[in-house]
Short mmCIF file of N, CA and C in Angstrom, two decimals:
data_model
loop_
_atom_site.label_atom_id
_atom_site.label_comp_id
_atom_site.label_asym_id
_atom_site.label_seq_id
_atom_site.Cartn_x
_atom_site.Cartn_y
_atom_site.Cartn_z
N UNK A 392 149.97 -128.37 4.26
CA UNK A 392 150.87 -129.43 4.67
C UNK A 392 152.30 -129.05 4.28
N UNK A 393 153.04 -129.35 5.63
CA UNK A 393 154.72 -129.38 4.97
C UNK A 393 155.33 -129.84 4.68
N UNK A 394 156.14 -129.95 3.54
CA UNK A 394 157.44 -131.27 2.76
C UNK A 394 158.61 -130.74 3.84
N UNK A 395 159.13 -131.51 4.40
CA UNK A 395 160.22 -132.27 5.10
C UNK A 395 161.55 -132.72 4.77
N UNK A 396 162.22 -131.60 3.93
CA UNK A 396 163.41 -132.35 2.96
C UNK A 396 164.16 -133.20 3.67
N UNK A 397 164.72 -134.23 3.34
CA UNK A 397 165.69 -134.41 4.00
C UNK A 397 166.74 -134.82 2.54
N UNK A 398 168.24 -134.57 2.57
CA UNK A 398 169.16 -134.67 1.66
C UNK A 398 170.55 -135.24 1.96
N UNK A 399 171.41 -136.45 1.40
CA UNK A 399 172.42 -136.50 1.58
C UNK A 399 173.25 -136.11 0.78
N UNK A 400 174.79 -135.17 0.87
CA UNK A 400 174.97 -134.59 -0.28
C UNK A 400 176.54 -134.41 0.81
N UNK A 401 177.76 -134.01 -0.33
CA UNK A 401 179.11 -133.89 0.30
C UNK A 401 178.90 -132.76 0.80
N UNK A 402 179.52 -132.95 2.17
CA UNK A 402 180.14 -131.81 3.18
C UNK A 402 180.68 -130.83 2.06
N UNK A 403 180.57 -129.19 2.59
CA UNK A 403 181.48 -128.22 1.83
C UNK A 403 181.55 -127.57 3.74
N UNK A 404 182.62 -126.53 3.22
CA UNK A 404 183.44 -125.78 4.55
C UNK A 404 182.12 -124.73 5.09
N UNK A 405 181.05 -124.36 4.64
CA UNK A 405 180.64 -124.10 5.36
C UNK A 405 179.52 -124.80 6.69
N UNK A 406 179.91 -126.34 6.23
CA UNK A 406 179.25 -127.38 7.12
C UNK A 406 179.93 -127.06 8.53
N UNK A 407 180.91 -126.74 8.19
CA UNK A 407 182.10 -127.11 9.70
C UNK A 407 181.51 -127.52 10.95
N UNK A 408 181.34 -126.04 10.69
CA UNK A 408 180.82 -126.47 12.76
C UNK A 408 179.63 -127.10 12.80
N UNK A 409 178.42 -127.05 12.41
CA UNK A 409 177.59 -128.40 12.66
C UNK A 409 177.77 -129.92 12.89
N UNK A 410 178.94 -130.14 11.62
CA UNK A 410 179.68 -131.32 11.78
C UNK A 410 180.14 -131.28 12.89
N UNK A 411 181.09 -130.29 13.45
CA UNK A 411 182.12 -130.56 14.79
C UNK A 411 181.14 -131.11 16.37
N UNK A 412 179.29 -129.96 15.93
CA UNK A 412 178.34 -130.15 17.20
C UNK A 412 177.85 -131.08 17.00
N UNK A 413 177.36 -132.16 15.59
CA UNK A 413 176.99 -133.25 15.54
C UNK A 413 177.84 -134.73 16.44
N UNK A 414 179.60 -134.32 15.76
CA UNK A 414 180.23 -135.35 16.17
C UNK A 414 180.44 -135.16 18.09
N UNK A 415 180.71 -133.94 18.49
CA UNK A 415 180.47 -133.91 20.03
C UNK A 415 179.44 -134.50 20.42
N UNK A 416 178.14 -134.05 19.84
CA UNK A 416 177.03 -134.47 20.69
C UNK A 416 176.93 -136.28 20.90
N UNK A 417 177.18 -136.78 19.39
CA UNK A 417 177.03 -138.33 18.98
C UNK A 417 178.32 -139.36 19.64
N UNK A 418 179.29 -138.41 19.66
CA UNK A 418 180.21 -139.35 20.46
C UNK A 418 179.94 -139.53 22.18
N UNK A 419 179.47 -138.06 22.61
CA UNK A 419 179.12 -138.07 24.29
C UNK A 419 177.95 -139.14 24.33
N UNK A 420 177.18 -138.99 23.50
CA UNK A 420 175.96 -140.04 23.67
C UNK A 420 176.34 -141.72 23.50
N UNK A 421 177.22 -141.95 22.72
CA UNK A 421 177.54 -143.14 21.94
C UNK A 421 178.64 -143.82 23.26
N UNK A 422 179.95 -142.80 23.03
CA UNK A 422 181.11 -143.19 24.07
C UNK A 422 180.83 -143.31 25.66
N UNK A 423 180.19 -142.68 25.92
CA UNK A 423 179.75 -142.34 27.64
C UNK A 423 180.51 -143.54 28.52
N UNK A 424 180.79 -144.27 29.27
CA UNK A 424 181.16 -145.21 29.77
C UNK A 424 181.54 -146.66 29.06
N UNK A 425 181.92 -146.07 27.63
CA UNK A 425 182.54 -147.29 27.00
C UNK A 425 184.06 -146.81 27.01
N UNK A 426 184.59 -145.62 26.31
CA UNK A 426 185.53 -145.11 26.50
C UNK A 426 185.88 -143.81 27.53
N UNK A 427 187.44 -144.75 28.14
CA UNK A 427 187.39 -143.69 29.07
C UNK A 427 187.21 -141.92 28.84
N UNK A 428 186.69 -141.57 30.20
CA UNK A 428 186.07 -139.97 30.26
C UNK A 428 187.72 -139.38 29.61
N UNK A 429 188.27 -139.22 30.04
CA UNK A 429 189.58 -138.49 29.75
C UNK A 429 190.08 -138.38 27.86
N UNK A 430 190.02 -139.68 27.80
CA UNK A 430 190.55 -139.82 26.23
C UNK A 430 189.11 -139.38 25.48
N UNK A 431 188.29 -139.67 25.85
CA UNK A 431 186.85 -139.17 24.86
C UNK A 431 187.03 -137.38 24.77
N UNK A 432 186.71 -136.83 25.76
CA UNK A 432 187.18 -135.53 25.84
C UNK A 432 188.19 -135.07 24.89
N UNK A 433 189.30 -135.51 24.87
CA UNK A 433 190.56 -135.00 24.25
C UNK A 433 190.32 -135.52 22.79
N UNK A 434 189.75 -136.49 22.52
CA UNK A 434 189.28 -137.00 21.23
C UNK A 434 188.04 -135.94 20.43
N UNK A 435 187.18 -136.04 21.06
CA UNK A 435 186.09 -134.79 20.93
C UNK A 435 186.74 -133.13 20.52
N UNK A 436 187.21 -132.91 21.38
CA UNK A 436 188.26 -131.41 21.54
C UNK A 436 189.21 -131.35 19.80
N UNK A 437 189.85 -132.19 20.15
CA UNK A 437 190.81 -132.45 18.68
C UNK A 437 190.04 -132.07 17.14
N UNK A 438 188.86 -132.46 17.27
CA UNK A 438 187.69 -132.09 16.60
C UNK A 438 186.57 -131.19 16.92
N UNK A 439 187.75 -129.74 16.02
CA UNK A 439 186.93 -128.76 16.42
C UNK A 439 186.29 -128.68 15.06
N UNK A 440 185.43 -127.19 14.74
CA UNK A 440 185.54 -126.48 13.78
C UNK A 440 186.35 -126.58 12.50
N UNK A 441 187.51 -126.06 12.97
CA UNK A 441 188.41 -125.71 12.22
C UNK A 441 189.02 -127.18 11.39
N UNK A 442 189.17 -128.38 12.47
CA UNK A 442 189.72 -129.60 12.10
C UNK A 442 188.28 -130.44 10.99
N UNK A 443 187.09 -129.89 10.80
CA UNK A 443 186.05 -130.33 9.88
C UNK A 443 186.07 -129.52 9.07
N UNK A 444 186.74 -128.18 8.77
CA UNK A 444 186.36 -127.50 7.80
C UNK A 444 187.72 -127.87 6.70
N UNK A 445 188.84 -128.56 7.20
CA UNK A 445 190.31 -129.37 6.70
C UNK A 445 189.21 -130.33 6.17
N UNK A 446 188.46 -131.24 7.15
CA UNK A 446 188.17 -132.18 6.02
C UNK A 446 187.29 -132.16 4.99
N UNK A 447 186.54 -131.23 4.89
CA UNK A 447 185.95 -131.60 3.97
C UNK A 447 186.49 -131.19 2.27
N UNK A 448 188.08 -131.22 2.76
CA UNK A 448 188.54 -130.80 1.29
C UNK A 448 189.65 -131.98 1.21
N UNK A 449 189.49 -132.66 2.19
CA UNK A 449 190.44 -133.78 2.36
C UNK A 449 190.68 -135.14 1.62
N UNK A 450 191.50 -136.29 1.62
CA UNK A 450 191.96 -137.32 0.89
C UNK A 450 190.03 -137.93 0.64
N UNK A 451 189.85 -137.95 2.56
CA UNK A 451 188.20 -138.80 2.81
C UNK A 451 187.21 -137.91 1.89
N UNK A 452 185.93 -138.88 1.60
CA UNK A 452 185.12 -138.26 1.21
C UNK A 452 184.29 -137.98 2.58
N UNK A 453 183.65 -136.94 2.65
CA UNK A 453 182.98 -136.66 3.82
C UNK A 453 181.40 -136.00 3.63
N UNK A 454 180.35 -136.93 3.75
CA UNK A 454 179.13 -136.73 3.60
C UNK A 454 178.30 -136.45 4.89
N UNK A 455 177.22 -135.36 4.64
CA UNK A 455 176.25 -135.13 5.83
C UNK A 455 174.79 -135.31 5.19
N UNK A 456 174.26 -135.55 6.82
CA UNK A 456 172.53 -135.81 5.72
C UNK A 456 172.05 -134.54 6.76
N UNK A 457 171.03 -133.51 5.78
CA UNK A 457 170.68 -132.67 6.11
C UNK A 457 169.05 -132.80 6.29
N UNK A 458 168.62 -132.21 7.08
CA UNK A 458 167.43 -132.47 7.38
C UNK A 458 167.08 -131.35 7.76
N UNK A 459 165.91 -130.92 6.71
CA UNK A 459 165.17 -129.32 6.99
C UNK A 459 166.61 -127.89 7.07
N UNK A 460 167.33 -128.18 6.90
CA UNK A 460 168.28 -126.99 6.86
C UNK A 460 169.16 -127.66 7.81
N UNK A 461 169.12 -128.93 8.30
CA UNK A 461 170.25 -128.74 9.92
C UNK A 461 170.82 -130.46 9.46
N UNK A 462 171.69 -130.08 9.90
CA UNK A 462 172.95 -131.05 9.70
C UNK A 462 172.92 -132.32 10.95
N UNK A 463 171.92 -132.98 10.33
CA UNK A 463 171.70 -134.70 11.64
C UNK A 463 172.79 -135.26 11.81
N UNK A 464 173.45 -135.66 10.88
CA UNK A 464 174.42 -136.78 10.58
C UNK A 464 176.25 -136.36 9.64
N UNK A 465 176.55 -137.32 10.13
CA UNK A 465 178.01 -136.96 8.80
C UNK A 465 177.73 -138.60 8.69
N UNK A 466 179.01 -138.92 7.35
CA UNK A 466 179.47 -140.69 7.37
C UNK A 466 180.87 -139.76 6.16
N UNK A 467 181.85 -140.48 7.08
CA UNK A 467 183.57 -140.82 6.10
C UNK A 467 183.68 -141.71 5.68
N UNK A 468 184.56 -141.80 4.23
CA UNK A 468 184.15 -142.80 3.51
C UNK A 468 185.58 -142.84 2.75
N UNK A 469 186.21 -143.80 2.22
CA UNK A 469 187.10 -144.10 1.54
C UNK A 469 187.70 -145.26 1.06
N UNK A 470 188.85 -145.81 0.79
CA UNK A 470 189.66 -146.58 0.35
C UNK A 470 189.63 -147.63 2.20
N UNK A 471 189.91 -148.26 2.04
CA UNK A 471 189.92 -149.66 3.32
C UNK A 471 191.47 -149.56 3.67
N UNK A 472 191.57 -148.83 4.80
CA UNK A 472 192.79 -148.56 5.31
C UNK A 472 193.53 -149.80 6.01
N UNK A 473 192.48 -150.95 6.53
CA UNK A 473 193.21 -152.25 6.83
C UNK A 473 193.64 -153.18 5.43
N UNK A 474 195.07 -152.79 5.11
CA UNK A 474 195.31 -153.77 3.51
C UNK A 474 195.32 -155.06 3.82
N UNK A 475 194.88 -156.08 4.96
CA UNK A 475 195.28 -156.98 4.96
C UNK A 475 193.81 -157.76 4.45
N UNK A 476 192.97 -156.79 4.69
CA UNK A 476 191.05 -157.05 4.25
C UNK A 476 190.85 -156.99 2.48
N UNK A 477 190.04 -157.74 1.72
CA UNK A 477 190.09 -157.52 0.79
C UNK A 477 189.16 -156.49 -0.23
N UNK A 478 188.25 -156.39 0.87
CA UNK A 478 187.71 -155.08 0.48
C UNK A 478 188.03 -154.00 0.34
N UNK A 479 187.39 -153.22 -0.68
CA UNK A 479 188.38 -151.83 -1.19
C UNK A 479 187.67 -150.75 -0.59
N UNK A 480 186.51 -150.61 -0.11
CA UNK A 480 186.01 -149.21 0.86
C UNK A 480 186.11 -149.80 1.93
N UNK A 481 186.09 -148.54 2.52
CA UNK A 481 185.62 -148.48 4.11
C UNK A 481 184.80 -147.21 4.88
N UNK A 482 183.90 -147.35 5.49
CA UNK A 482 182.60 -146.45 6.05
C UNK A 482 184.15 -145.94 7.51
N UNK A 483 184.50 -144.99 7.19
CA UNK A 483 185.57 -144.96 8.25
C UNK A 483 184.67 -144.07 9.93
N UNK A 484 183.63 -143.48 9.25
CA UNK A 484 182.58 -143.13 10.25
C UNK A 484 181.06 -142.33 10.32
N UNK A 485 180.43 -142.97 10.79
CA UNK A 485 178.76 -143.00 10.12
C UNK A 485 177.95 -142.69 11.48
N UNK A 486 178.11 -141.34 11.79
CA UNK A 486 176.95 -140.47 13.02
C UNK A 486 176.09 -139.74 12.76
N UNK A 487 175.04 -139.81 13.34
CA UNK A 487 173.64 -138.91 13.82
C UNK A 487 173.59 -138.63 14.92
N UNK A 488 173.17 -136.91 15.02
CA UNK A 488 172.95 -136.22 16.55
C UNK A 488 171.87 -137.65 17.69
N UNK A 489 171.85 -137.52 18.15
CA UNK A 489 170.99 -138.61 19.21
C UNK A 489 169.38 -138.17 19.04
N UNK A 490 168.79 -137.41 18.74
CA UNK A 490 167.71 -136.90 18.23
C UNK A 490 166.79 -137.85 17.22
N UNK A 491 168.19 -137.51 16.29
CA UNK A 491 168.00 -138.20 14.87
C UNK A 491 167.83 -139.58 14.88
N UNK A 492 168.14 -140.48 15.78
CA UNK A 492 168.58 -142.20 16.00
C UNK A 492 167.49 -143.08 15.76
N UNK A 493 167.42 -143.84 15.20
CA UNK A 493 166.18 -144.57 15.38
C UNK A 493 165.00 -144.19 14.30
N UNK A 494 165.61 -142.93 13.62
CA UNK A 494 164.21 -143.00 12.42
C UNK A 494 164.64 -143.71 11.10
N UNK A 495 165.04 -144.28 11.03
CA UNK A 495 166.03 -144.70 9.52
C UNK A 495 166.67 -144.45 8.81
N UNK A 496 166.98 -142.73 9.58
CA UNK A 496 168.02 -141.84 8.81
C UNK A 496 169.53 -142.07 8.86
N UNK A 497 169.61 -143.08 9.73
CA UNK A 497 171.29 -143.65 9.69
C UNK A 497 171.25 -144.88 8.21
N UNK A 498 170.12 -145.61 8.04
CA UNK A 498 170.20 -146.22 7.01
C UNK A 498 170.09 -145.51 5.51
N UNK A 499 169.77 -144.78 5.79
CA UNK A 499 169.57 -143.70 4.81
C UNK A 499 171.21 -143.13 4.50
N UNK A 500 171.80 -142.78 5.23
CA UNK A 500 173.15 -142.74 4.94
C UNK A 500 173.55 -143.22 4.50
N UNK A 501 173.74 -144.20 5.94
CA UNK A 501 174.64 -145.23 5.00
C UNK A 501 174.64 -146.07 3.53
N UNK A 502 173.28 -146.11 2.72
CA UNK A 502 173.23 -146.62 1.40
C UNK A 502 173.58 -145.86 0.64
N UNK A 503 173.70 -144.50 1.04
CA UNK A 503 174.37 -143.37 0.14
C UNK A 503 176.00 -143.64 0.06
N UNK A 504 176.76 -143.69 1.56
CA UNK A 504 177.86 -143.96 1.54
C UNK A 504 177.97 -145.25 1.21
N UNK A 505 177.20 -146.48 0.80
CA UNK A 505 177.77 -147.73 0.25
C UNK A 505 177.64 -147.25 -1.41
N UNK A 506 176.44 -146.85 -1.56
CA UNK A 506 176.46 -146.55 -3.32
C UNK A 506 178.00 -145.42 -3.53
N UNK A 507 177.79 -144.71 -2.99
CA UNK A 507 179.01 -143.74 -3.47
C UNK A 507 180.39 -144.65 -3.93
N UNK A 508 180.97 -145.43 -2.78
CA UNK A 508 181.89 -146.32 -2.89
C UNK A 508 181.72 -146.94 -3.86
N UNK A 509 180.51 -147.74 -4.40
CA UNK A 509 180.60 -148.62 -5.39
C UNK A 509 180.94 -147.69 -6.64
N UNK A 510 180.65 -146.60 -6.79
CA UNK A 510 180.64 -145.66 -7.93
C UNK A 510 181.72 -145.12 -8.50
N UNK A 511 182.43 -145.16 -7.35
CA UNK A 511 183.84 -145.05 -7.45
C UNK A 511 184.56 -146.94 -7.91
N UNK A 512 184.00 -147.69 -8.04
CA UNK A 512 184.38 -148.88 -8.27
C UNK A 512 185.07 -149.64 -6.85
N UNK A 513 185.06 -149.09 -6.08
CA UNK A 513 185.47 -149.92 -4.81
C UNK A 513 184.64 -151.36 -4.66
N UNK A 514 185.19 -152.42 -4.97
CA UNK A 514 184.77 -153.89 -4.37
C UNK A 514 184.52 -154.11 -2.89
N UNK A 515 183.57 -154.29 -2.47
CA UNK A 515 183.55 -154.49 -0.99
C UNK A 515 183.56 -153.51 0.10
N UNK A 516 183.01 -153.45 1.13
CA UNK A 516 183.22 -152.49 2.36
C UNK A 516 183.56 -152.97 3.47
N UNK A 517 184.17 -152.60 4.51
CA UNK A 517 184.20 -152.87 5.21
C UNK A 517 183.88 -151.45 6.70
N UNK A 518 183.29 -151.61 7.64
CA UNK A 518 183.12 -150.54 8.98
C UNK A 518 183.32 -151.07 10.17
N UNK A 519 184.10 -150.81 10.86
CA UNK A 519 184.76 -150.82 12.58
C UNK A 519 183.98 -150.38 13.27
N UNK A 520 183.53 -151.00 14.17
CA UNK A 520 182.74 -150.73 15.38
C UNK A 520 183.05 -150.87 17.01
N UNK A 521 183.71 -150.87 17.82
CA UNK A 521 183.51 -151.47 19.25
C UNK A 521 182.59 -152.25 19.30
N UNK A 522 183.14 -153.14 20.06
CA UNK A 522 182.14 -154.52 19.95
C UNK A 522 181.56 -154.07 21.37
N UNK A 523 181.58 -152.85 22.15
CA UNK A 523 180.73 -152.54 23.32
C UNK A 523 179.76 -151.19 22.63
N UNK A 524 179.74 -150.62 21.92
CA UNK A 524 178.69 -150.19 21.15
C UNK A 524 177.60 -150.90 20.32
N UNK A 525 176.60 -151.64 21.09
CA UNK A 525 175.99 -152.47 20.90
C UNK A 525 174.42 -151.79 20.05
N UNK A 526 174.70 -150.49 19.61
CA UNK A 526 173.30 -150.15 18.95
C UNK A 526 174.25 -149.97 17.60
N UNK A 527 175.49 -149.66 17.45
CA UNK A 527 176.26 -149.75 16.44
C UNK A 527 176.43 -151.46 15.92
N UNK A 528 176.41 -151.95 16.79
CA UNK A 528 176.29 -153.35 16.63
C UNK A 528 175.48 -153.83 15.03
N UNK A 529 174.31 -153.71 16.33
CA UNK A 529 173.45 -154.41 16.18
C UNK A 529 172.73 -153.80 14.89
N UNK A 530 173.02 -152.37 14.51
CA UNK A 530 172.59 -151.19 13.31
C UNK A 530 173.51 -151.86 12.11
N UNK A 531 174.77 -152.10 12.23
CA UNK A 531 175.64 -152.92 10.94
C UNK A 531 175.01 -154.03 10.61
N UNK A 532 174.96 -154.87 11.65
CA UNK A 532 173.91 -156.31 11.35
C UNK A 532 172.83 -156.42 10.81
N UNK A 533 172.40 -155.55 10.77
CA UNK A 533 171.06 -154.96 10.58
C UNK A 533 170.79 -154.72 9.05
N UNK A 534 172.14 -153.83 8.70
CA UNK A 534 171.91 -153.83 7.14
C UNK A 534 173.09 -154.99 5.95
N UNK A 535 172.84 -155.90 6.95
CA UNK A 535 173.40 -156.97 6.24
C UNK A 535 174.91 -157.40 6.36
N UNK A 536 175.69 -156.99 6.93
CA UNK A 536 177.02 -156.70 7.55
C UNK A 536 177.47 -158.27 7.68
N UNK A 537 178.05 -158.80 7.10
CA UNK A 537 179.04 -159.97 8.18
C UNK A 537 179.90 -159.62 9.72
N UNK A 538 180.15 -159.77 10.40
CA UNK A 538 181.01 -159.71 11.32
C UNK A 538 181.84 -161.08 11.11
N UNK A 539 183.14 -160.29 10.74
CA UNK A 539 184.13 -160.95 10.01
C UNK A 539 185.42 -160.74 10.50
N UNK A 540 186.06 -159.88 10.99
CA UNK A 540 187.26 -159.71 11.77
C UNK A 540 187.37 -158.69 13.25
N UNK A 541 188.41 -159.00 13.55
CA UNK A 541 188.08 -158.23 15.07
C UNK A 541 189.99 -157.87 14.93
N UNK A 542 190.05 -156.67 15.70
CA UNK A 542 190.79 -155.45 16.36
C UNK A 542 190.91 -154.88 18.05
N UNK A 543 191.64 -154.38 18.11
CA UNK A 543 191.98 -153.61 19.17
C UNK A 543 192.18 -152.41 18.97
N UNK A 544 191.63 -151.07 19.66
CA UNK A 544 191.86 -149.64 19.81
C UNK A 544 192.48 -149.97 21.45
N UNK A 545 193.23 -149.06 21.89
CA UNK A 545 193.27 -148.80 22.95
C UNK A 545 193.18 -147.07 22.91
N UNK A 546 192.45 -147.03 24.39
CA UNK A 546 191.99 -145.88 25.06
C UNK A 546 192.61 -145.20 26.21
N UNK A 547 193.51 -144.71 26.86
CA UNK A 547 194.02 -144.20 28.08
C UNK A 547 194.38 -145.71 29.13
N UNK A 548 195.33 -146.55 28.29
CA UNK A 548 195.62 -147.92 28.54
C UNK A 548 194.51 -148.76 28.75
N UNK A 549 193.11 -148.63 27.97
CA UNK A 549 192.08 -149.28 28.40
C UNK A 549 191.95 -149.89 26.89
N UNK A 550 191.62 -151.30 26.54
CA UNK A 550 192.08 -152.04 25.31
C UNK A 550 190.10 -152.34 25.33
N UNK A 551 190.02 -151.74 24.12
CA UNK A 551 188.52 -152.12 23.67
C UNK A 551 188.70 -153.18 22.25
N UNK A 552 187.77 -153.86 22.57
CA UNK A 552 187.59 -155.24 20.90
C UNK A 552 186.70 -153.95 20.09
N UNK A 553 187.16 -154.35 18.61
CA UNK A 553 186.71 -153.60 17.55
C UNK A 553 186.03 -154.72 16.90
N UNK A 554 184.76 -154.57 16.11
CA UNK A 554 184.69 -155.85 14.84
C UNK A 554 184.55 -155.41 13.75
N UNK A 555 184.93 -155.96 13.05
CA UNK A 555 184.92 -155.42 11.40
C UNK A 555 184.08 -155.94 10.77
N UNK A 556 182.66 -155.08 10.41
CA UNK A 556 181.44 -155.87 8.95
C UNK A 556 182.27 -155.33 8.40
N UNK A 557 181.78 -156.59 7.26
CA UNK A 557 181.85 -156.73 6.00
C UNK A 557 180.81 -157.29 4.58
N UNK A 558 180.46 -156.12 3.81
CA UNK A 558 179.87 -156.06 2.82
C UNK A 558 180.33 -156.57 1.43
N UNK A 559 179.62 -157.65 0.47
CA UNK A 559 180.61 -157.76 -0.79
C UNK A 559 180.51 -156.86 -1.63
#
């Protein structure tokens, strides 16, 4: 019989490019006809290689969950960049390849990236979602999330609602 590691543990630079093929693959799957084709592309692109191997030495903390040797997932994590919220983290972004979806390995993350925050003493979390990413939705709600404030991104003049859970 075979053990199955699976591990969440901080990104180092030689993650790079897995990270860069994780976040392509998870955004084409995720974004597809929520955000326009044009700006997704150029958003994707911007995030190459090279722009994940910057972060993982960066301000963010930047975690991947590894599974059997291969890199499923990332989640960014830091200080709550909206000061007007009173929570002091924020999950700034929490993906799995489309493969990965649905086995519990996004919850699995994410309690890593909520414990981490608390460890650092951060009060509260908060994570942004499109309120038309409805498996992102419904996955925050899921692990207990308030939906508590709402936002605007705009996309190639196309204005998407954001909502903000919130964790105490």
């Amino acid at each position: 019989m075979k053990t199955l590691s699976i591990d969440v543990r901080r990104a180092e630079p030689h993650d790079a490019r897995a990270i860069s093929e994780v976040h392509r693959q998870s955004w084409q799957y995720t974004y597809a006809g929520i955000i326009p084709h044009r700006a997704l592309g150029q958003m994707i692109e911007r995030r190459g290689e090279s722009w994940w191997r910057k972060a993982t030495s960066g301000p963010a903390t930047l975690l991947v969950l590894d599974v059997a040797g291969e890199i499923a997932g990332y989640a960014t994590l830091g200080l709550n960049r909206a000061r007007a919220l009173p929570q002091e983290g924020e999950i700034y972004e929490l993906y799995l390849r489309p493969q990965y979806q649905g086995l519990g390995l996004g919850r699995m993350l994410f309690g890593e990236a909520r414990r981490l925050l608390k460890s650092l003493g951060c009060k509260g979390l908060v994570v942004w979602c499109l309120e038309e990413n409805e498996n992102a939705y419904q996955f925050y709600r899921g692990q207990g999330g308030a939906d508590f404030c709402e936002g605007i991104e705009t996309f190639d003049h196309r204005q998407l609602k954001k909502i903000g859970f919130v964790w105490p």
